[in-house]
């Protein structure tokens, strides 16, 4: 059998499939994208993906025997066996992703939830490099996340492990979360959540604020924090309390080596981590008190890195 | 090499070491105990244990080659490598438990935290039999617990994985928890926590209650609940809200197959689970909404079962 020199990561999103060709040491050799054709229940997505992979191997004259396989990230729950029950964003119903793709490419395939796979990517070559127990939070439009335990993704019984955005953090919330519940972390710690907190603070105060002009966005809030804006800082305190307490709860039971914060909101940088740490320290179990918080470093590429790593494990 | 027919579990507590000789199918062949001699920094504990194991094998004329090894439960954090940094209950400082015991017995050894190991025991032969992803809560004087992910204990970076009792559930609590924090789950969901809730309810009400006579204990509270006592039921509601919400938070990120409730408090039985489920369902992430709650079935033997299973993995 030929030595395995390469691996492929394919992160399937609702609009595009991001692909990466890697060597087995984690160096990305090439990145490319293809559209996700979600019409007709997403029937073309896997055939398109398989064709693109075959074309790339031919173009680069790579021997398929030297390719360890293809890891796939899916925006929904994925079982340990690589089966998805239903993936709304892609139009998929029940689908045996790894089995189908493996038959179409002739390569070994594995699949994981996209947020979980991103955690694996950050562990392999990103902010959590060198660690084996990782808690990743992705703060974007929603709050996603992934948990890696002893180097392996925590998949859970229904492929829903690491659904960090939907832990209950507040009673008596009237608005409902995208998941149907009320008072989820996502309602306070996502980009939309921060805007929600900020609007409420602006409405209940007469104080001047930089945020009274222009559009209120998560970025605008943290920019204003950096300029010492009082209402922005009050917003950041509330955000920090929700996120810091939630991280403490998770770290108390998971005891991770490191907590990684990624997603668009994390572009605010160190200042964001300060607000989170402030509320984390006093309530976390002592063993995890010094656990470092770091920023994710792979951005939108975390998925393809994690997919590639998945197939190497 | 001889076929492995037997395995030994040794659950080290502050007063006694519980031992069990098992066949590899999980049938316990014999259980016995030796005292834990914690004086002199617990120096005699491992030699006593090794001597007891050797004596048992000789007594039963078992060939050590047919013994898969010894699994050990320790009342404190244990690393993946079987090292403990410090175990106050036993008088131990830094100790390479598995290495020492392996040299003294001539058998392979593994070690785990006692609560984590109990979760593994319930998975092997108890309330969670047949499952691979288990969340165990042990409600006794304190609240302990263990998490099993895909058949393996979640140990964590500092051996503190599964410290369920110390997740933060309430702000502004004046009393401090045994861990030094304020507002831990243990302060509300342990036997002492239930008494604490009940006393507060009794003091702030003039209503008659069965609990105004005799000693207030967790057992007395649930006995009174079964008789329809209003203040006891109010206590159970508060207990259920804290524990049910905490279980929901944990299940949302862990997505277990089953949640097992053990420890002395769990002797209250199904009525206790009803109060927990009531507050669990509305706030847990949808994928885990139907996750069953079951009572632990191995009682104080969960530890020796889990220790024995540890060495088979």
XYZ file of C-alpha atoms in Angstrom:
626
model
C 0.000 0.000 0.000
C 1.274 3.442 -0.890
C 2.231 5.814 1.924
C -0.490 8.333 2.661
C 0.805 11.803 1.836
C -2.388 13.820 1.379
C -5.821 14.353 2.822
C -8.820 16.377 1.738
C -11.184 18.487 3.792
C -14.624 19.490 2.433
C -16.752 21.862 4.486
C -20.277 21.838 3.062
C -22.229 25.051 3.635
C -25.593 26.245 2.391
C -24.048 28.328 -0.404
C -20.619 26.883 -1.146
C -18.541 23.832 -0.400
C -15.064 24.862 0.753
C -12.355 22.369 -0.101
C -8.755 22.015 0.970
C -5.989 19.690 -0.120
C -3.526 19.118 2.730
C -0.418 17.141 3.365
C -0.705 14.878 6.396
C 1.371 17.326 8.468
C -1.384 19.938 8.215
C -0.006 22.207 5.504
C -2.692 23.347 3.112
C -1.513 22.867 -0.483
C -4.553 24.325 -2.206
C -7.956 25.723 -1.321
C -10.917 25.983 -3.665
C -14.700 26.251 -3.622
C -17.645 24.887 -5.525
C -21.290 25.997 -5.263
C -23.686 23.991 -3.064
C -26.598 23.117 -5.336
C -29.345 22.746 -2.748
C -32.246 22.404 -5.225
C -33.873 18.970 -5.654
C -33.233 18.096 -2.024
C -29.531 18.763 -2.484
C -29.186 15.672 -4.662
C -26.226 17.098 -6.618
C -24.109 18.183 -3.665
C -22.218 14.941 -3.075
C -21.816 14.044 -6.782
C -20.510 17.595 -7.451
C -18.117 17.240 -4.535
C -16.872 13.831 -5.692
C -16.363 15.126 -9.248
C -14.424 18.141 -8.008
C -12.150 15.940 -5.889
C -11.486 13.533 -8.746
C -10.758 16.448 -11.089
C -8.342 17.990 -8.598
C -6.424 14.740 -8.166
C -6.141 14.368 -11.937
C -5.153 18.005 -12.435
C -2.341 17.642 -9.891
C -1.530 14.122 -11.101
C -1.859 12.744 -7.569
C -2.085 9.014 -7.001
C -5.373 8.329 -5.148
C -3.531 5.619 -3.241
C -1.506 8.369 -1.571
C -4.647 10.162 -0.365
C -5.737 9.186 3.147
C -9.307 10.163 2.357
C -11.909 12.907 2.536
C -13.308 14.443 5.707
C -16.639 16.218 5.346
C -18.274 18.888 7.485
C -22.071 19.112 7.443
C -24.226 21.964 8.834
C -26.376 19.721 11.035
C -26.193 16.703 13.340
C -24.012 13.823 12.122
C -23.833 10.423 13.820
C -20.613 8.605 14.671
C -21.296 6.484 11.577
C -21.443 9.524 9.275
C -25.203 9.481 8.828
C -27.326 12.639 8.889
C -31.004 12.406 9.834
C -31.935 15.674 8.125
C -30.006 18.789 7.105
C -32.383 21.666 6.404
C -29.730 24.040 5.005
C -28.779 21.589 2.274
C -32.229 20.220 1.526
C -31.141 16.776 2.669
C -33.336 14.211 4.354
C -31.792 11.052 5.800
C -28.440 10.580 4.097
C -25.559 8.138 4.534
C -22.998 10.795 3.723
C -19.760 8.901 4.204
C -21.003 5.752 2.510
C -22.254 7.621 -0.569
C -19.206 9.832 -0.905
C -16.844 6.938 -0.364
C -18.473 4.997 -3.193
C -18.369 8.037 -5.493
C -14.734 8.957 -4.822
C -13.232 5.549 -4.147
C -11.609 7.147 -1.077
C -12.199 6.569 2.639
C -14.600 9.213 3.989
C -15.625 10.491 7.409
C -18.152 13.149 8.331
C -18.792 15.428 11.270
C -20.896 18.411 12.241
C -19.330 21.589 10.834
C -18.942 23.350 14.189
C -17.474 20.249 15.838
C -15.086 19.787 12.951
C -13.984 23.425 13.272
C -12.983 22.690 16.880
C -10.852 19.815 15.615
C -9.291 22.145 13.035
C -8.370 24.740 15.675
C -6.839 21.911 17.719
C -4.811 20.614 14.791
C -3.358 23.811 13.356
C -5.082 26.794 15.032
C -5.512 28.532 18.368
C -5.620 25.250 20.302
C -2.625 23.642 18.597
C -0.860 21.174 20.872
C -3.904 20.510 23.052
C -6.235 17.513 23.184
C -9.212 18.801 25.188
C -10.760 21.807 23.514
C -13.918 23.837 23.969
C -14.606 26.026 20.920
C -17.282 28.702 20.774
C -18.097 30.324 17.462
C -19.825 33.659 17.933
C -21.447 34.642 14.662
C -25.051 35.296 13.680
C -25.710 32.414 16.064
C -23.536 30.698 18.653
C -22.057 27.406 17.556
C -19.403 25.299 19.087
C -17.538 22.094 19.306
C -16.003 19.972 22.015
C -12.914 17.835 21.590
C -12.210 15.269 24.312
C -8.841 13.548 24.299
C -8.332 14.431 20.644
C -11.733 13.258 19.446
C -14.942 15.129 18.681
C -17.732 14.739 21.231
C -20.482 13.618 18.851
C -23.178 12.604 21.317
C -26.066 10.194 21.037
C -27.900 12.109 18.287
C -24.926 13.865 16.690
C -25.887 16.991 18.632
C -22.866 17.153 20.976
C -21.410 20.622 21.424
C -24.670 22.544 20.892
C -23.271 25.282 23.055
C -25.539 28.000 21.701
C -28.632 26.413 23.151
C -27.753 26.021 26.793
C -30.289 27.772 28.969
C -28.889 30.912 30.597
C -31.890 33.069 31.494
C -35.416 32.476 32.732
C -38.423 34.517 31.667
C -37.196 35.533 28.199
C -40.159 36.315 25.943
C -38.441 36.230 22.542
C -37.848 32.753 21.271
C -34.526 31.438 20.056
C -34.155 29.924 16.572
C -34.305 26.505 18.247
C -37.739 27.218 19.702
C -36.615 27.543 23.337
C -36.440 30.735 25.392
C -33.332 32.066 27.145
C -30.587 30.288 25.158
C -26.992 31.529 25.254
C -27.296 32.347 21.548
C -29.886 34.996 22.389
C -27.242 36.966 24.314
C -23.791 36.021 23.049
C -24.227 36.021 19.256
C -23.813 39.095 17.054
C -27.599 39.477 17.056
C -27.690 38.870 20.808
C -25.211 41.658 21.471
C -27.277 44.035 19.323
C -30.354 42.990 21.291
C -28.700 43.679 24.653
C -27.353 47.008 23.379
C -30.698 48.215 22.023
C -32.341 47.464 25.354
C -29.658 49.397 27.219
C -29.921 52.355 24.809
C -33.696 52.445 25.162
C -33.587 52.396 28.946
C -31.063 55.196 29.283
C -30.814 58.845 28.322
C -27.029 58.869 28.447
C -25.170 59.919 25.304
C -23.429 57.142 23.426
C -21.490 56.670 20.216
C -23.972 53.912 19.512
C -26.864 56.334 19.128
C -25.489 57.220 15.687
C -25.211 54.737 12.855
C -26.182 51.095 12.860
C -25.825 49.100 16.074
C -23.713 46.029 15.309
C -21.572 43.770 17.474
C -18.529 45.365 15.858
C -19.796 48.880 16.580
C -20.366 47.910 20.227
C -16.817 46.649 20.761
C -15.344 49.569 18.796
C -17.219 51.894 21.158
C -15.988 49.889 24.161
C -12.427 50.535 23.009
C -13.243 54.268 23.032
C -14.591 54.092 26.573
C -18.271 54.509 25.689
C -20.240 53.862 28.905
C -23.299 52.225 27.360
C -21.172 50.051 25.100
C -19.221 48.930 28.148
C -22.468 48.126 29.944
C -23.468 46.003 26.925
C -20.118 44.224 27.032
C -20.556 43.546 30.757
C -23.896 41.819 30.178
C -22.498 39.879 27.237
C -19.479 38.914 29.343
C -21.609 37.747 32.243
C -23.699 35.438 30.067
C -20.777 34.065 28.107
C -18.325 33.905 31.016
C -20.802 32.089 33.252
C -21.717 29.668 30.465
C -18.037 28.961 29.767
C -17.535 28.350 33.497
C -20.382 25.843 33.606
C -19.007 24.007 30.587
C -15.392 24.103 31.795
C -16.412 22.800 35.236
C -17.716 19.583 33.706
C -15.422 19.293 30.655
C -12.135 20.488 32.202
C -10.691 21.530 28.817
C -7.041 22.441 28.189
C -8.125 25.614 26.449
C -11.231 27.582 25.512
C -11.160 28.976 21.968
C -13.402 31.837 20.889
C -13.984 32.229 17.159
C -16.543 33.583 14.713
C -17.129 37.102 13.460
C -17.749 38.579 16.913
C -14.325 37.384 18.086
C -12.691 39.876 15.715
C -13.180 42.359 18.566
C -10.086 40.639 19.954
C -8.576 40.665 23.441
C -11.079 43.161 24.843
C -13.842 40.614 24.328
C -11.884 37.934 26.175
C -11.365 40.314 29.108
C -15.097 40.680 29.657
C -15.575 36.927 29.453
C -12.719 36.105 31.828
C -14.013 38.591 34.381
C -17.184 36.566 34.895
C -15.604 33.170 34.310
C -13.008 33.163 37.081
C -15.212 33.633 40.152
C -17.694 30.856 39.329
C -15.685 28.137 37.589
C -14.567 25.011 39.463
C -11.069 25.543 40.830
C -9.360 22.949 38.605
C -10.326 24.989 35.522
C -9.693 28.453 36.961
C -6.444 29.010 35.057
C -7.653 27.450 31.817
C -6.582 29.845 29.053
C -8.969 31.634 26.706
C -7.562 32.139 23.226
C -8.858 33.518 19.959
C -9.412 31.181 17.036
C -6.811 31.697 14.324
C -8.071 29.780 11.280
C -11.181 31.858 10.599
C -13.414 30.336 7.935
C -10.764 27.742 7.160
C -11.156 25.976 10.534
C -13.710 23.686 8.909
C -11.521 22.395 6.089
C -8.613 21.876 8.502
C -10.848 19.921 10.861
C -12.339 17.871 8.035
C -8.876 16.922 6.848
C -7.830 15.984 10.388
C -10.981 13.898 10.809
C -9.875 11.493 8.114
C -6.401 11.135 9.630
C -7.732 9.965 13.034
C -0.450 -15.776 26.651
C -3.309 -17.120 28.755
C -6.832 -16.000 27.958
C -8.017 -13.243 30.278
C -10.901 -14.551 32.359
C -10.948 -12.201 35.333
C -10.572 -8.576 36.320
C -10.413 -6.782 39.629
C -12.006 -3.516 40.702
C -10.729 -1.598 43.743
C -12.633 1.493 44.852
C -10.488 3.375 47.355
C -12.433 5.442 49.869
C -11.404 7.403 52.915
C -12.406 4.592 55.300
C -12.380 1.357 53.331
C -11.191 -0.011 50.028
C -13.983 -1.955 48.341
C -12.777 -4.768 46.115
C -14.500 -6.950 43.579
C -13.352 -9.946 41.576
C -15.234 -10.148 38.271
C -15.270 -12.320 35.226
C -14.772 -10.381 32.019
C -18.505 -10.580 31.247
C -19.290 -8.415 34.284
C -20.406 -11.017 36.800
C -19.066 -10.305 40.260
C -17.551 -13.473 41.730
C -16.642 -12.066 45.128
C -16.700 -8.764 46.965
C -14.610 -7.874 49.997
C -13.241 -4.856 51.838
C -10.054 -3.793 53.571
C -9.530 -0.699 55.722
C -7.944 2.403 54.160
C -5.011 3.264 56.420
C -4.740 6.979 55.769
C -2.133 7.716 58.474
C 1.447 8.528 57.353
C 0.187 10.194 54.198
C -1.674 7.038 53.248
C 1.611 5.231 52.580
C 0.144 1.792 53.393
C -2.951 2.014 51.172
C -1.459 0.702 47.934
C 0.760 -1.964 49.582
C -2.269 -3.184 51.608
C -4.312 -3.295 48.424
C -1.648 -5.188 46.493
C -1.247 -7.697 49.340
C -4.995 -8.262 49.516
C -5.192 -8.886 45.771
C -2.284 -11.321 45.834
C -3.805 -13.156 48.799
C -7.164 -13.415 47.028
C -5.620 -14.850 43.886
C -3.724 -17.414 45.954
C -6.772 -18.304 48.065
C -8.821 -18.967 44.921
C -5.865 -20.566 43.139
C -6.242 -18.214 40.192
C -3.486 -17.915 37.631
C -2.399 -14.231 37.518
C -1.922 -14.675 33.774
C -5.694 -15.057 33.482
C -6.322 -11.732 35.248
C -6.696 -8.777 32.881
C -5.618 -6.388 35.623
C -6.752 -4.072 38.382
C -8.819 -0.927 37.940
C -8.639 1.570 40.774
C -11.033 4.349 41.794
C -9.584 7.308 43.689
C -11.560 10.030 45.523
C -9.900 12.936 43.706
C -8.647 14.026 40.286
C -6.740 11.389 38.306
C -4.928 12.088 35.044
C -5.246 9.964 31.890
C -1.881 8.460 32.900
C -3.154 7.342 36.305
C -1.337 10.015 38.282
C -2.960 11.915 41.148
C -1.668 15.369 42.064
C -3.075 15.262 45.613
C -5.865 13.304 47.314
C -6.797 14.940 50.618
C -9.143 12.142 51.771
C -6.372 9.559 51.582
C -3.505 11.726 52.794
C -1.775 11.345 49.440
C 0.390 13.942 47.769
C 1.578 13.421 44.186
C 1.305 9.712 43.466
C 1.810 7.579 40.367
C -0.982 5.228 41.364
C -1.075 2.871 38.407
C 2.700 2.601 38.134
C 3.154 1.805 41.832
C 0.298 -0.657 42.012
C 1.325 -2.359 38.811
C 4.826 -2.931 40.171
C 3.448 -4.248 43.478
C 0.901 -6.638 41.951
C 2.629 -7.606 38.733
C -0.702 -6.889 37.005
C -1.702 -4.163 34.549
C -3.389 -1.280 36.399
C -5.510 1.697 35.459
C -6.951 4.416 37.673
C -9.825 6.861 37.477
C -11.731 9.296 39.630
C -14.237 7.402 41.792
C -17.311 9.280 40.552
C -16.248 8.953 36.906
C -15.581 5.276 37.380
C -19.039 4.820 38.927
C -20.522 6.216 35.704
C -18.585 3.591 33.763
C -19.894 0.912 36.144
C -23.514 1.981 35.628
C -22.877 1.856 31.879
C -21.370 -1.622 32.040
C -23.838 -3.442 34.283
C -26.223 -0.893 35.819
C -28.923 1.609 34.938
C -27.184 2.684 31.719
C -26.392 -0.812 30.455
C -26.247 -0.949 26.678
C -25.427 2.746 26.238
C -22.151 4.463 25.371
C -22.833 8.118 26.235
C -23.775 8.502 29.871
C -24.252 11.392 32.268
C -24.296 10.194 35.881
C -25.205 12.372 38.846
C -24.636 11.087 42.346
C -26.758 12.947 44.873
C -25.380 12.268 48.331
C -23.916 14.546 50.999
C -22.451 16.337 47.995
C -23.200 16.119 44.291
C -20.736 14.077 42.287
C -20.893 12.785 38.811
C -19.258 11.254 35.845
C -19.456 11.585 32.099
C -18.869 8.758 29.640
C -18.392 9.717 25.989
C -18.445 6.960 23.403
C -17.687 4.374 26.061
C -14.792 6.233 27.661
C -14.576 8.398 30.777
C -14.276 12.134 30.161
C -11.158 12.754 32.257
C -10.350 16.321 31.281
C -7.113 18.282 31.289
C -6.600 18.140 35.072
C -8.509 14.941 35.815
C -11.442 17.085 36.928
C -13.890 16.147 34.162
C -17.433 15.494 35.340
C -17.346 17.854 38.338
C -21.056 18.267 37.980
C -21.630 19.387 41.564
C -19.755 22.608 41.040
C -21.464 24.122 38.073
C -22.776 27.568 38.895
C -26.566 27.661 39.154
C -27.411 30.712 41.262
C -26.020 34.213 41.714
C -25.877 36.045 45.026
C -25.626 33.008 47.316
C -23.976 33.997 50.612
C -23.081 30.550 51.965
C -20.014 29.081 50.385
C -19.826 25.644 48.836
C -17.211 23.115 49.973
C -15.227 24.055 46.857
C -15.006 27.697 47.916
C -17.390 29.057 45.280
C -20.908 30.385 45.840
C -24.047 29.114 44.118
C -22.889 25.625 43.048
C -25.420 22.937 42.105
C -24.239 20.950 45.132
C -25.629 23.676 47.410
C -29.162 22.909 46.165
C -29.284 19.355 44.842
C -27.374 17.371 47.487
C -28.968 15.882 50.601
C -27.688 18.879 52.557
C -28.878 21.220 49.819
C -32.408 19.849 49.971
C -32.444 20.310 53.752
C -31.221 23.872 53.252
C -33.987 24.681 50.756
C -36.585 23.060 53.007
C -35.529 24.922 56.158
C -35.762 28.227 54.299
C -39.250 27.374 53.060
C -40.375 26.284 56.545
C -39.033 29.490 58.093
C -40.755 31.722 55.586
C -44.153 30.121 55.963
C -46.699 29.539 58.707
C -48.343 26.648 56.903
C -48.534 23.345 58.721
C -46.206 20.649 57.439
C -45.196 17.110 58.324
C -41.666 18.439 58.223
C -42.178 20.630 61.270
C -41.898 17.496 63.391
C -38.780 15.370 63.572
C -35.509 15.899 61.769
C -35.541 17.480 58.330
C -33.664 15.173 55.954
C -33.781 14.670 52.191
C -35.569 11.386 52.822
C -38.132 13.050 55.104
C -38.792 15.694 52.427
C -39.538 13.146 49.700
C -41.549 10.955 52.094
C -43.676 14.021 52.857
C -43.968 14.780 49.119
C -45.446 11.322 48.652
C -48.038 12.211 51.303
C -48.961 15.425 49.521
C -47.344 17.802 52.014
C -47.464 21.292 50.434
C -44.199 22.645 51.816
C -42.361 19.445 50.983
C -43.680 19.715 47.436
C -42.498 23.303 47.243
C -39.045 22.115 48.335
C -39.090 19.434 45.659
C -40.065 22.011 43.041
C -37.056 24.190 43.872
C -34.776 21.158 43.934
C -36.237 20.005 40.616
C -35.746 23.391 39.006
C -32.066 23.561 39.914
C -31.320 19.961 39.004
C -33.544 19.821 35.930
C -32.095 23.023 34.489
C -28.545 21.888 35.221
C -29.207 18.522 33.555
C -30.631 20.370 30.551
C -27.521 22.527 30.227
C -25.281 19.472 30.425
C -27.417 17.384 28.064
C -27.527 20.214 25.507
C -23.762 20.095 25.105
C -23.100 16.393 25.837
C -26.122 14.835 24.082
C -26.008 11.680 26.249
C -27.963 8.485 25.559
C -29.209 8.464 29.133
C -29.028 10.461 32.369
C -28.534 8.315 35.460
C -29.352 9.589 38.945
C -27.726 7.787 41.856
C -26.597 8.381 45.442
C -28.573 8.293 48.681
C -31.039 11.005 47.619
C -32.055 8.939 44.582
C -33.624 6.366 46.904
C -36.672 8.662 46.823
C -37.241 6.949 43.465
C -39.470 7.911 40.539
C -41.040 10.903 42.313
C -37.652 12.611 42.331
C -37.189 12.036 38.604
C -40.627 13.571 37.937
C -39.602 16.865 39.513
C -36.350 16.878 37.545
C -37.988 16.038 34.201
C -40.569 18.777 34.688
C -37.878 21.479 34.546
C -35.600 19.651 32.118
C -37.939 19.324 29.151
C -38.787 22.974 28.459
C -35.190 24.247 28.427
C -33.102 21.431 26.952
C -31.979 21.501 23.307
C -34.477 19.625 21.176
C -32.135 16.758 20.233
C -31.932 15.747 23.906
C -35.572 16.355 24.830
C -36.507 12.665 24.912
C -33.293 11.528 26.595
C -34.357 9.122 29.360
C -33.686 9.668 33.065
C -33.100 6.452 34.968
C -32.160 5.548 38.523
C -28.758 4.052 39.211
C -29.007 0.362 40.080
C -25.595 -0.634 41.415
C -25.611 1.501 44.568
C -22.264 1.535 46.358
C -20.981 -1.189 44.047
C -20.964 1.072 40.974
C -17.356 1.952 41.767
C -15.983 -1.612 41.769
C -17.899 -2.429 38.577
C -16.506 0.660 36.875
C -12.981 -0.021 38.100
C -13.149 -3.551 36.721
C -14.468 -2.244 33.383
C -11.700 0.361 33.249
C -9.051 -2.322 32.971
C -10.925 -4.146 30.210
C -10.988 -1.080 27.915
